[in-house]
PDB file of C-alpha atoms in Angstrom:
ATOM      1  CA  UNK O   1     -12.304   1.853  23.078  1.00 44.00           C
ATOM      2  CA  UNK O   2     -10.714  -0.824  25.269  1.00 50.00           C
ATOM      3  CA  UNK O   3     -13.977  -2.813  25.469  1.00 73.00           C
ATOM      4  CA  UNK O   4     -14.589  -2.864  21.722  1.00 90.00           C
ATOM      5  CA  UNK O   5     -14.015  -5.986  19.683  1.00 95.00           C
ATOM      6  CA  UNK O   6     -11.634  -5.397  16.802  1.00 96.00           C
ATOM      7  CA  UNK O   7     -11.408  -7.419  13.613  1.00 96.00           C
ATOM      8  CA  UNK O   8      -9.083  -7.368  10.642  1.00 96.00           C
ATOM      9  CA  UNK O   9      -9.465  -8.849   7.185  1.00 96.00           C
ATOM     10  CA  UNK O  10      -6.260  -9.078   5.153  1.00 94.00           C
ATOM     11  CA  UNK O  11      -2.884  -9.923   6.667  1.00 93.00           C
ATOM     12  CA  UNK O  12      -0.610  -9.230   3.720  1.00 87.00           C
ATOM     13  CA  UNK O  13       2.676  -7.373   3.592  1.00 81.00           C
ATOM     14  CA  UNK O  14       1.222  -4.189   5.094  1.00 84.00           C
ATOM     15  CA  UNK O  15      -1.921  -5.463   6.807  1.00 88.00           C
ATOM     16  CA  UNK O  16      -0.060  -7.769   9.149  1.00 90.00           C
ATOM     17  CA  UNK O  17       1.574  -4.731  10.761  1.00 89.00           C
ATOM     18  CA  UNK O  18      -1.770  -3.033  11.334  1.00 90.00           C
ATOM     19  CA  UNK O  19      -2.759  -6.156  13.243  1.00 93.00           C
ATOM     20  CA  UNK O  20       0.462  -6.164  15.238  1.00 93.00           C
ATOM     21  CA  UNK O  21       0.064  -2.486  16.118  1.00 91.00           C
ATOM     22  CA  UNK O  22      -3.550  -3.021  17.208  1.00 92.00           C
ATOM     23  CA  UNK O  23      -2.442  -5.893  19.426  1.00 93.00           C
ATOM     24  CA  UNK O  24       0.348  -3.745  20.819  1.00 92.00           C
ATOM     25  CA  UNK O  25      -2.277  -1.123  21.708  1.00 90.00           C
ATOM     26  CA  UNK O  26      -4.058  -3.761  23.791  1.00 91.00           C
ATOM     27  CA  UNK O  27      -7.119  -4.435  21.639  1.00 93.00           C
ATOM     28  CA  UNK O  28      -9.139  -7.635  21.584  1.00 93.00           C
ATOM     29  CA  UNK O  29      -8.369  -8.578  17.969  1.00 95.00           C
ATOM     30  CA  UNK O  30      -9.725 -11.334  15.739  1.00 96.00           C
ATOM     31  CA  UNK O  31      -8.246 -11.762  12.245  1.00 96.00           C
ATOM     32  CA  UNK O  32      -9.062 -13.435   8.950  1.00 95.00           C
ATOM     33  CA  UNK O  33      -7.065 -14.069   5.791  1.00 94.00           C
ATOM     34  CA  UNK O  34      -7.363 -16.640   2.999  1.00 92.00           C
ATOM     35  CA  UNK O  35      -3.854 -17.782   4.005  1.00 93.00           C
ATOM     36  CA  UNK O  36      -4.247 -19.892   7.162  1.00 94.00           C
ATOM     37  CA  UNK O  37      -0.538 -19.553   7.968  1.00 94.00           C
ATOM     38  CA  UNK O  38      -0.960 -15.790   8.323  1.00 94.00           C
ATOM     39  CA  UNK O  39      -3.807 -16.296  10.773  1.00 95.00           C
ATOM     40  CA  UNK O  40      -1.701 -18.758  12.756  1.00 95.00           C
ATOM     41  CA  UNK O  41       1.190 -16.292  12.966  1.00 94.00           C
ATOM     42  CA  UNK O  42      -1.132 -13.687  14.527  1.00 95.00           C
ATOM     43  CA  UNK O  43      -2.689 -16.223  16.888  1.00 95.00           C
ATOM     44  CA  UNK O  44       0.798 -16.933  18.221  1.00 95.00           C
ATOM     45  CA  UNK O  45       1.135 -13.319  19.381  1.00 95.00           C
ATOM     46  CA  UNK O  46      -2.289 -12.886  20.929  1.00 94.00           C
ATOM     47  CA  UNK O  47      -4.937 -12.552  18.208  1.00 95.00           C
ATOM     48  CA  UNK O  48      -7.896 -14.882  17.708  1.00 95.00           C
ATOM     49  CA  UNK O  49      -8.566 -16.446  14.327  1.00 95.00           C
ATOM     50  CA  UNK O  50     -11.876 -16.358  12.424  1.00 94.00           C
ATOM     51  CA  UNK O  51     -13.041 -18.940   9.902  1.00 92.00           C
ATOM     52  CA  UNK O  52     -14.590 -16.408   7.514  1.00 91.00           C
ATOM     53  CA  UNK O  53     -15.017 -12.714   6.801  1.00 91.00           C
ATOM     54  CA  UNK O  54     -18.731 -13.026   7.583  1.00 92.00           C
ATOM     55  CA  UNK O  55     -18.017 -14.433  11.040  1.00 92.00           C
ATOM     56  CA  UNK O  56     -15.634 -11.583  11.699  1.00 93.00           C
ATOM     57  CA  UNK O  57     -18.144  -8.967  10.520  1.00 93.00           C
ATOM     58  CA  UNK O  58     -20.864 -10.317  12.803  1.00 94.00           C
ATOM     59  CA  UNK O  59     -18.674 -10.078  15.895  1.00 93.00           C
ATOM     60  CA  UNK O  60     -16.636  -6.869  15.397  1.00 95.00           C
ATOM     61  CA  UNK O  61     -17.287  -3.331  16.615  1.00 96.00           C
ATOM     62  CA  UNK O  62     -14.343  -2.014  14.595  1.00 96.00           C
ATOM     63  CA  UNK O  63     -13.191  -3.770  11.430  1.00 96.00           C
ATOM     64  CA  UNK O  64      -9.927  -3.012   9.625  1.00 95.00           C
ATOM     65  CA  UNK O  65      -9.703  -4.127   5.997  1.00 95.00           C
ATOM     66  CA  UNK O  66      -6.456  -4.344   4.004  1.00 94.00           C
ATOM     67  CA  UNK O  67      -6.910  -6.012   0.619  1.00 93.00           C
ATOM     68  CA  UNK O  68      -4.811  -5.826  -2.557  1.00 88.00           C
ATOM     69  CA  UNK O  69      -7.218  -4.767  -5.333  1.00 90.00           C
ATOM     70  CA  UNK O  70     -10.834  -3.823  -6.132  1.00 92.00           C
ATOM     71  CA  UNK O  71     -11.936  -7.331  -7.147  1.00 93.00           C
ATOM     72  CA  UNK O  72     -10.744  -8.906  -3.897  1.00 93.00           C
ATOM     73  CA  UNK O  73     -12.226  -6.042  -1.870  1.00 93.00           C
ATOM     74  CA  UNK O  74     -15.614  -6.393  -3.608  1.00 94.00           C
ATOM     75  CA  UNK O  75     -15.627 -10.138  -2.977  1.00 93.00           C
ATOM     76  CA  UNK O  76     -15.029  -9.495   0.716  1.00 93.00           C
ATOM     77  CA  UNK O  77     -17.465  -6.622   1.262  1.00 94.00           C
ATOM     78  CA  UNK O  78     -20.365  -7.069  -1.154  1.00 92.00           C
ATOM     79  CA  UNK O  79     -22.996  -9.723  -1.817  1.00 81.00           C
ATOM     80  CA  UNK O  80     -25.009 -11.922   0.510  1.00 83.00           C
ATOM     81  CA  UNK O  81     -21.830 -13.423   1.979  1.00 85.00           C
ATOM     82  CA  UNK O  82     -20.020 -10.096   2.212  1.00 90.00           C
ATOM     83  CA  UNK O  83     -19.011  -8.075   5.232  1.00 94.00           C
ATOM     84  CA  UNK O  84     -21.629  -5.371   4.703  1.00 94.00           C
ATOM     85  CA  UNK O  85     -24.458  -7.901   4.689  1.00 93.00           C
ATOM     86  CA  UNK O  86     -23.388  -9.224   8.092  1.00 94.00           C
ATOM     87  CA  UNK O  87     -21.908  -6.234   9.957  1.00 95.00           C
ATOM     88  CA  UNK O  88     -24.056  -4.977  12.823  1.00 94.00           C
ATOM     89  CA  UNK O  89     -25.469  -1.425  12.699  1.00 96.00           C
ATOM     90  CA  UNK O  90     -22.977   0.894  14.357  1.00 96.00           C
ATOM     91  CA  UNK O  91     -19.925  -1.066  13.215  1.00 97.00           C
ATOM     92  CA  UNK O  92     -16.961   1.068  12.110  1.00 97.00           C
ATOM     93  CA  UNK O  93     -15.103  -0.123   9.007  1.00 97.00           C
ATOM     94  CA  UNK O  94     -11.658   1.307   8.265  1.00 97.00           C
ATOM     95  CA  UNK O  95     -10.664   0.260   4.740  1.00 97.00           C
ATOM     96  CA  UNK O  96      -6.996   0.783   3.885  1.00 94.00           C
ATOM     97  CA  UNK O  97      -7.132  -1.111   0.574  1.00 93.00           C
ATOM     98  CA  UNK O  98      -5.755   0.744  -2.466  1.00 88.00           C
ATOM     99  CA  UNK O  99      -8.774   0.667  -4.771  1.00 92.00           C
ATOM    100  CA  UNK O 100     -10.478   2.968  -7.256  1.00 94.00           C
ATOM    101  CA  UNK O 101     -12.713   5.844  -6.095  1.00 96.00           C
ATOM    102  CA  UNK O 102     -15.876   4.435  -7.695  1.00 96.00           C
ATOM    103  CA  UNK O 103     -15.513   1.221  -5.704  1.00 96.00           C
ATOM    104  CA  UNK O 104     -14.948   3.254  -2.533  1.00 97.00           C
ATOM    105  CA  UNK O 105     -18.133   5.242  -3.192  1.00 97.00           C
ATOM    106  CA  UNK O 106     -20.067   2.013  -3.734  1.00 96.00           C
ATOM    107  CA  UNK O 107     -18.807   0.626  -0.416  1.00 96.00           C
ATOM    108  CA  UNK O 108     -19.672   3.885   1.339  1.00 97.00           C
ATOM    109  CA  UNK O 109     -23.214   3.914  -0.058  1.00 96.00           C
ATOM    110  CA  UNK O 110     -23.802   0.259   0.868  1.00 95.00           C
ATOM    111  CA  UNK O 111     -22.421   0.867   4.354  1.00 96.00           C
ATOM    112  CA  UNK O 112     -24.759   3.820   4.890  1.00 95.00           C
ATOM    113  CA  UNK O 113     -27.696   1.640   3.937  1.00 94.00           C
ATOM    114  CA  UNK O 114     -26.613  -0.928   6.538  1.00 94.00           C
ATOM    115  CA  UNK O 115     -26.126   1.660   9.293  1.00 96.00           C
ATOM    116  CA  UNK O 116     -22.351   1.116   9.219  1.00 97.00           C
ATOM    117  CA  UNK O 117     -19.704   3.841   9.418  1.00 97.00           C
ATOM    118  CA  UNK O 118     -17.254   3.376   6.528  1.00 98.00           C
ATOM    119  CA  UNK O 119     -13.972   5.295   6.309  1.00 98.00           C
ATOM    120  CA  UNK O 120     -11.555   4.766   3.446  1.00 97.00           C
ATOM    121  CA  UNK O 121      -7.970   5.069   4.650  1.00 96.00           C
ATOM    122  CA  UNK O 122      -5.368   4.133   2.014  1.00 94.00           C
ATOM    123  CA  UNK O 123      -1.765   4.670   3.088  1.00 91.00           C
ATOM    124  CA  UNK O 124       1.626   5.875   1.988  1.00 85.00           C
ATOM    125  CA  UNK O 125       5.024   6.254   3.628  1.00 73.00           C
ATOM    126  CA  UNK O 126       4.981   9.235   5.935  1.00 60.00           C
ATOM    127  CA  UNK O 127       8.473   9.619   7.388  1.00 58.00           C
ATOM    128  CA  UNK O 128      12.101   9.389   6.220  1.00 56.00           C
ATOM    129  CA  UNK O 129      13.107   5.722   5.929  1.00 53.00           C
ATOM    130  CA  UNK O 130       9.441   4.853   6.443  1.00 52.00           C
ATOM    131  CA  UNK O 131       8.107   3.947   3.012  1.00 58.00           C
ATOM    132  CA  UNK O 132       5.953   0.888   2.418  1.00 63.00           C
ATOM    133  CA  UNK O 133       6.517  -2.045   4.729  1.00 70.00           C
ATOM    134  CA  UNK O 134       9.087  -0.122   6.794  1.00 69.00           C
ATOM    135  CA  UNK O 135       6.527   2.565   7.603  1.00 70.00           C
ATOM    136  CA  UNK O 136       3.875  -0.035   8.437  1.00 72.00           C
ATOM    137  CA  UNK O 137       6.281  -1.775  10.797  1.00 72.00           C
ATOM    138  CA  UNK O 138       7.232   1.507  12.489  1.00 70.00           C
ATOM    139  CA  UNK O 139       3.637   2.755  12.623  1.00 71.00           C
ATOM    140  CA  UNK O 140       4.473   6.091  10.987  1.00 77.00           C
ATOM    141  CA  UNK O 141       2.435   5.819   7.780  1.00 86.00           C
ATOM    142  CA  UNK O 142       0.244   8.565   6.305  1.00 90.00           C
ATOM    143  CA  UNK O 143      -3.466   7.654   6.029  1.00 94.00           C
ATOM    144  CA  UNK O 144      -5.560   9.468   3.395  1.00 96.00           C
ATOM    145  CA  UNK O 145      -9.137   9.324   4.666  1.00 97.00           C
ATOM    146  CA  UNK O 146     -12.517   9.911   3.069  1.00 97.00           C
ATOM    147  CA  UNK O 147     -16.049   9.561   4.388  1.00 97.00           C
ATOM    148  CA  UNK O 148     -18.357  11.523   6.648  1.00 97.00           C
ATOM    149  CA  UNK O 149     -16.823  13.835   9.234  1.00 97.00           C
ATOM    150  CA  UNK O 150     -18.640  11.879  11.958  1.00 96.00           C
ATOM    151  CA  UNK O 151     -17.174   8.548  10.851  1.00 97.00           C
ATOM    152  CA  UNK O 152     -13.700  10.058  10.453  1.00 98.00           C
ATOM    153  CA  UNK O 153     -13.794  11.598  13.941  1.00 97.00           C
ATOM    154  CA  UNK O 154     -14.667   8.178  15.314  1.00 96.00           C
ATOM    155  CA  UNK O 155     -11.942   6.422  13.313  1.00 97.00           C
ATOM    156  CA  UNK O 156      -9.069   8.888  13.747  1.00 97.00           C
ATOM    157  CA  UNK O 157      -7.887   7.905  17.255  1.00 95.00           C
ATOM    158  CA  UNK O 158      -7.932   4.253  16.198  1.00 93.00           C
ATOM    159  CA  UNK O 159      -6.059   4.859  12.936  1.00 94.00           C
ATOM    160  CA  UNK O 160      -3.434   6.848  14.862  1.00 93.00           C
ATOM    161  CA  UNK O 161      -2.440   3.589  16.544  1.00 91.00           C
ATOM    162  CA  UNK O 162      -1.244   2.373  13.134  1.00 88.00           C
ATOM    163  CA  UNK O 163       0.094   5.589  11.594  1.00 86.00           C
ATOM    164  CA  UNK O 164       1.476   9.019  12.362  1.00 85.00           C
ATOM    165  CA  UNK O 165      -0.303  11.280   9.874  1.00 89.00           C
ATOM    166  CA  UNK O 166      -4.088  10.920   9.516  1.00 94.00           C
ATOM    167  CA  UNK O 167      -5.489  13.308   6.910  1.00 96.00           C
ATOM    168  CA  UNK O 168      -9.183  13.978   6.327  1.00 97.00           C
ATOM    169  CA  UNK O 169      -9.797  14.678   2.636  1.00 97.00           C
ATOM    170  CA  UNK O 170     -13.569  14.984   2.532  1.00 97.00           C
ATOM    171  CA  UNK O 171     -16.112  12.737   0.863  1.00 97.00           C
ATOM    172  CA  UNK O 172     -15.632   9.036   0.177  1.00 97.00           C
ATOM    173  CA  UNK O 173     -13.431   8.482  -2.890  1.00 96.00           C
ATOM    174  CA  UNK O 174     -11.116  11.438  -2.284  1.00 97.00           C
ATOM    175  CA  UNK O 175      -8.646   9.318  -0.335  1.00 97.00           C
ATOM    176  CA  UNK O 176      -8.478   6.797  -3.162  1.00 96.00           C
ATOM    177  CA  UNK O 177      -7.897   9.531  -5.747  1.00 97.00           C
ATOM    178  CA  UNK O 178      -4.996  11.105  -3.894  1.00 96.00           C
ATOM    179  CA  UNK O 179      -3.507   7.709  -2.989  1.00 95.00           C
ATOM    180  CA  UNK O 180      -3.491   6.737  -6.662  1.00 96.00           C
ATOM    181  CA  UNK O 181      -1.923  10.069  -7.618  1.00 96.00           C
ATOM    182  CA  UNK O 182       0.735   9.550  -4.931  1.00 93.00           C
ATOM    183  CA  UNK O 183       1.497   6.072  -6.278  1.00 94.00           C
ATOM    184  CA  UNK O 184       1.583   7.444  -9.834  1.00 96.00           C
ATOM    185  CA  UNK O 185       4.382   9.774  -8.740  1.00 96.00           C
ATOM    186  CA  UNK O 186       6.309   7.245  -6.636  1.00 94.00           C
ATOM    187  CA  UNK O 187       6.105   4.593  -9.364  1.00 96.00           C
ATOM    188  CA  UNK O 188       7.584   7.009 -11.896  1.00 97.00           C
ATOM    189  CA  UNK O 189      10.254   8.223  -9.444  1.00 96.00           C
ATOM    190  CA  UNK O 190      11.266   4.599  -8.946  1.00 97.00           C
ATOM    191  CA  UNK O 191      11.733   4.083 -12.695  1.00 98.00           C
ATOM    192  CA  UNK O 192      13.676   7.346 -12.968  1.00 97.00           C
ATOM    193  CA  UNK O 193      15.970   6.097 -10.190  1.00 97.00           C
ATOM    194  CA  UNK O 194      16.437   2.805 -12.049  1.00 98.00           C
ATOM    195  CA  UNK O 195      17.409   4.618 -15.268  1.00 97.00           C
ATOM    196  CA  UNK O 196      19.740   7.007 -13.478  1.00 97.00           C
ATOM    197  CA  UNK O 197      21.526   4.270 -11.527  1.00 97.00           C
ATOM    198  CA  UNK O 198      21.841   2.062 -14.601  1.00 98.00           C
ATOM    199  CA  UNK O 199      23.392   4.842 -16.674  1.00 98.00           C
ATOM    200  CA  UNK O 200      25.700   5.803 -13.818  1.00 97.00           C
ATOM    201  CA  UNK O 201      26.779   2.178 -13.384  1.00 96.00           C
ATOM    202  CA  UNK O 202      27.578   1.855 -17.082  1.00 97.00           C
ATOM    203  CA  UNK O 203      29.663   5.039 -16.772  1.00 97.00           C
ATOM    204  CA  UNK O 204      31.588   3.571 -13.815  1.00 95.00           C
ATOM    205  CA  UNK O 205      29.877   5.220 -10.834  1.00 95.00           C
ATOM    206  CA  UNK O 206      28.533   3.416  -7.787  1.00 95.00           C
ATOM    207  CA  UNK O 207      24.999   3.944  -6.485  1.00 96.00           C
ATOM    208  CA  UNK O 208      26.471   5.487  -3.319  1.00 95.00           C
ATOM    209  CA  UNK O 209      28.264   8.125  -5.363  1.00 95.00           C
ATOM    210  CA  UNK O 210      25.062   8.900  -7.235  1.00 96.00           C
ATOM    211  CA  UNK O 211      23.238   9.144  -3.916  1.00 95.00           C
ATOM    212  CA  UNK O 212      25.810  11.595  -2.530  1.00 94.00           C
ATOM    213  CA  UNK O 213      25.254  13.833  -5.533  1.00 95.00           C
ATOM    214  CA  UNK O 214      21.460  13.466  -5.605  1.00 94.00           C
ATOM    215  CA  UNK O 215      21.112  14.297  -1.907  1.00 91.00           C
ATOM    216  CA  UNK O 216      22.594  17.717  -2.688  1.00 92.00           C
ATOM    217  CA  UNK O 217      21.137  18.368  -6.130  1.00 94.00           C
ATOM    218  CA  UNK O 218      17.914  18.603  -8.130  1.00 92.00           C
ATOM    219  CA  UNK O 219      17.967  14.827  -8.638  1.00 89.00           C
ATOM    220  CA  UNK O 220      16.885  14.191  -5.043  1.00 89.00           C
ATOM    221  CA  UNK O 221      13.625  12.386  -4.359  1.00 89.00           C
ATOM    222  CA  UNK O 222      12.237  10.639  -1.285  1.00 86.00           C
ATOM    223  CA  UNK O 223      11.738   7.473  -3.335  1.00 89.00           C
ATOM    224  CA  UNK O 224      15.396   7.465  -4.406  1.00 92.00           C
ATOM    225  CA  UNK O 225      17.084   8.294  -1.103  1.00 90.00           C
ATOM    226  CA  UNK O 226      14.731   6.646   1.393  1.00 87.00           C
ATOM    227  CA  UNK O 227      13.369   3.650  -0.471  1.00 89.00           C
ATOM    228  CA  UNK O 228      15.492   2.515  -3.406  1.00 93.00           C
ATOM    229  CA  UNK O 229      18.914   3.098  -1.838  1.00 94.00           C
ATOM    230  CA  UNK O 230      18.206   1.259   1.461  1.00 91.00           C
ATOM    231  CA  UNK O 231      16.955  -1.757  -0.491  1.00 92.00           C
ATOM    232  CA  UNK O 232      20.008  -1.734  -2.740  1.00 94.00           C
ATOM    233  CA  UNK O 233      22.244  -1.630   0.339  1.00 94.00           C
ATOM    234  CA  UNK O 234      20.423  -4.593   1.887  1.00 91.00           C
ATOM    235  CA  UNK O 235      20.024  -6.422  -1.440  1.00 91.00           C
ATOM    236  CA  UNK O 236      16.404  -6.699  -0.322  1.00 89.00           C
ATOM    237  CA  UNK O 237      13.850  -7.150  -3.102  1.00 93.00           C
ATOM    238  CA  UNK O 238      11.654  -9.975  -1.803  1.00 89.00           C
ATOM    239  CA  UNK O 239       9.483  -8.261   0.813  1.00 77.00           C
ATOM    240  CA  UNK O 240       7.894  -4.899   0.272  1.00 81.00           C
ATOM    241  CA  UNK O 241       5.689  -3.232  -2.334  1.00 88.00           C
ATOM    242  CA  UNK O 242       5.347  -5.734  -5.153  1.00 92.00           C
ATOM    243  CA  UNK O 243       5.727  -4.887  -8.838  1.00 96.00           C
ATOM    244  CA  UNK O 244       2.275  -6.478  -9.338  1.00 95.00           C
ATOM    245  CA  UNK O 245       0.729  -3.943  -6.971  1.00 92.00           C
ATOM    246  CA  UNK O 246       2.541  -1.004  -8.532  1.00 95.00           C
ATOM    247  CA  UNK O 247       1.321  -2.079 -11.957  1.00 97.00           C
ATOM    248  CA  UNK O 248      -2.226  -2.367 -10.579  1.00 95.00           C
ATOM    249  CA  UNK O 249      -2.051   1.192  -9.244  1.00 95.00           C
ATOM    250  CA  UNK O 250      -0.836   2.603 -12.576  1.00 97.00           C
ATOM    251  CA  UNK O 251      -3.736   0.762 -14.244  1.00 97.00           C
ATOM    252  CA  UNK O 252      -6.219   2.291 -11.786  1.00 96.00           C
ATOM    253  CA  UNK O 253      -4.664   5.720 -12.408  1.00 97.00           C
ATOM    254  CA  UNK O 254      -5.151   5.144 -16.144  1.00 97.00           C
ATOM    255  CA  UNK O 255      -8.834   4.365 -15.544  1.00 96.00           C
ATOM    256  CA  UNK O 256      -9.271   7.523 -13.456  1.00 96.00           C
ATOM    257  CA  UNK O 257      -7.522   9.664 -16.067  1.00 97.00           C
ATOM    258  CA  UNK O 258      -9.691   8.234 -18.829  1.00 97.00           C
ATOM    259  CA  UNK O 259     -12.808   9.063 -16.824  1.00 96.00           C
ATOM    260  CA  UNK O 260     -11.605  12.651 -16.266  1.00 97.00           C
ATOM    261  CA  UNK O 261     -10.309  13.023 -19.862  1.00 98.00           C
ATOM    262  CA  UNK O 262      -6.752  13.752 -18.677  1.00 98.00           C
ATOM    263  CA  UNK O 263      -3.842  12.490 -20.828  1.00 98.00           C
ATOM    264  CA  UNK O 264      -1.121  10.726 -18.823  1.00 98.00           C
ATOM    265  CA  UNK O 265       1.519   9.586 -21.326  1.00 98.00           C
ATOM    266  CA  UNK O 266       4.228   9.051 -18.695  1.00 98.00           C
ATOM    267  CA  UNK O 267       1.894   6.908 -16.597  1.00 98.00           C
ATOM    268  CA  UNK O 268       1.126   4.798 -19.661  1.00 97.00           C
ATOM    269  CA  UNK O 269       4.833   4.192 -20.249  1.00 98.00           C
ATOM    270  CA  UNK O 270       5.421   3.388 -16.575  1.00 98.00           C
ATOM    271  CA  UNK O 271       2.589   0.851 -16.680  1.00 97.00           C
ATOM    272  CA  UNK O 272       4.194  -0.883 -19.667  1.00 98.00           C
ATOM    273  CA  UNK O 273       7.631  -0.965 -18.015  1.00 98.00           C
ATOM    274  CA  UNK O 274       6.214  -2.630 -14.905  1.00 98.00           C
ATOM    275  CA  UNK O 275       4.325  -4.992 -17.206  1.00 98.00           C
ATOM    276  CA  UNK O 276       7.649  -6.001 -18.793  1.00 98.00           C
ATOM    277  CA  UNK O 277       8.928  -6.903 -15.320  1.00 98.00           C
ATOM    278  CA  UNK O 278       5.805  -8.941 -14.625  1.00 98.00           C
ATOM    279  CA  UNK O 279       6.083 -10.728 -17.987  1.00 98.00           C
ATOM    280  CA  UNK O 280       9.657 -11.712 -17.111  1.00 98.00           C
ATOM    281  CA  UNK O 281       8.555 -13.252 -13.818  1.00 97.00           C
ATOM    282  CA  UNK O 282       9.384 -10.457 -11.368  1.00 97.00           C
ATOM    283  CA  UNK O 283       5.852  -9.437 -10.354  1.00 97.00           C
ATOM    284  CA  UNK O 284       6.353 -10.522  -6.736  1.00 95.00           C
ATOM    285  CA  UNK O 285       9.610  -8.606  -6.320  1.00 96.00           C
ATOM    286  CA  UNK O 286       9.639  -5.266  -4.555  1.00 94.00           C
ATOM    287  CA  UNK O 287       9.295  -2.494  -7.115  1.00 96.00           C
ATOM    288  CA  UNK O 288      12.824  -1.241  -6.315  1.00 96.00           C
ATOM    289  CA  UNK O 289      13.976  -4.321  -8.236  1.00 97.00           C
ATOM    290  CA  UNK O 290      13.507  -2.138 -11.329  1.00 98.00           C
ATOM    291  CA  UNK O 291      17.085  -0.884 -10.823  1.00 98.00           C
ATOM    292  CA  UNK O 292      18.574  -4.376 -11.165  1.00 97.00           C
ATOM    293  CA  UNK O 293      16.138  -5.217 -13.959  1.00 98.00           C
ATOM    294  CA  UNK O 294      17.192  -2.186 -16.008  1.00 98.00           C
ATOM    295  CA  UNK O 295      20.887  -2.684 -15.253  1.00 97.00           C
ATOM    296  CA  UNK O 296      20.836  -6.338 -16.276  1.00 97.00           C
ATOM    297  CA  UNK O 297      19.447  -5.356 -19.673  1.00 97.00           C
ATOM    298  CA  UNK O 298      22.200  -2.785 -20.060  1.00 98.00           C
ATOM    299  CA  UNK O 299      24.789  -5.460 -19.137  1.00 97.00           C
ATOM    300  CA  UNK O 300      26.076  -3.543 -16.134  1.00 96.00           C
ATOM    301  CA  UNK O 301      26.210  -4.969 -12.605  1.00 94.00           C
ATOM    302  CA  UNK O 302      24.820  -2.142 -10.514  1.00 95.00           C
ATOM    303  CA  UNK O 303      24.823  -4.230  -7.316  1.00 92.00           C
ATOM    304  CA  UNK O 304      28.520  -5.108  -7.652  1.00 89.00           C
ATOM    305  CA  UNK O 305      29.265  -1.383  -7.563  1.00 78.00           C
ATOM    306  CA  UNK O 306      27.533  -0.897  -4.198  1.00 77.00           C
ATOM    307  CA  UNK O 307      30.826  -1.307  -2.339  1.00 65.00           C
ATOM    308  CA  UNK O 308      32.861   0.836  -4.718  1.00 60.00           C
TER     309      UNK O 308
END
């Protein structure tokens, strides 16, 4: 493993920590991102920079991919200039992008035709206080993997350098399905937390008081106690899991539900509520910003009550 050349495409909010963890593990790592400043930041701590995804594909034995949506992932992997057209037979691709299962299956089929091992590996927070970017930084994420058993067995020890829980879920597409279902639940929990904290604030209670009650009652959720509350305490809404990405995941869930003929009325409402936030210019904020967004519209200052 030490002699293999590693590559990574996508150095966003989560992907940059995969790169840092791979460097920490001692790998020879080359990176590419459309943002040259992100490449430069990794070069400063030991990575090499590539000029294109194709260049990286040609020269990597193991290639991590972390991209924000299906369209960007397709642009990177497919076509005559895509990764799969230039990766050498025997290359291992670990794709942690959150995309739809049909796109994953297409990537898997194309990879098989090119003699490439493709493992989907979308992620979620796996430990207390380890959701989203915090889990990526700590290396304790949960990876939900799909693909052949052979490819997974090859990828697992590598993925474990970036996460703590590596689950094999069977054929390609299964990881994407369960990741989307997980984000369906967490996105709704986040909005429930926003409503609860807004109502409590209007009634005169601080978020900390609500948290004390919820930790010992049926209102408890991992999203509330381990994600929303820490960000409220830090007043930290600018780096994390963006509202734009949460909206995208609810939209992908809607597509999956339509395909399976499953009604999801709560998901549809959640999608519209995140769309309101995007329309008002908050798409780049962490999705925990929903609490302040809701409270502002109820004319109650939920953040001012943090110290009460």
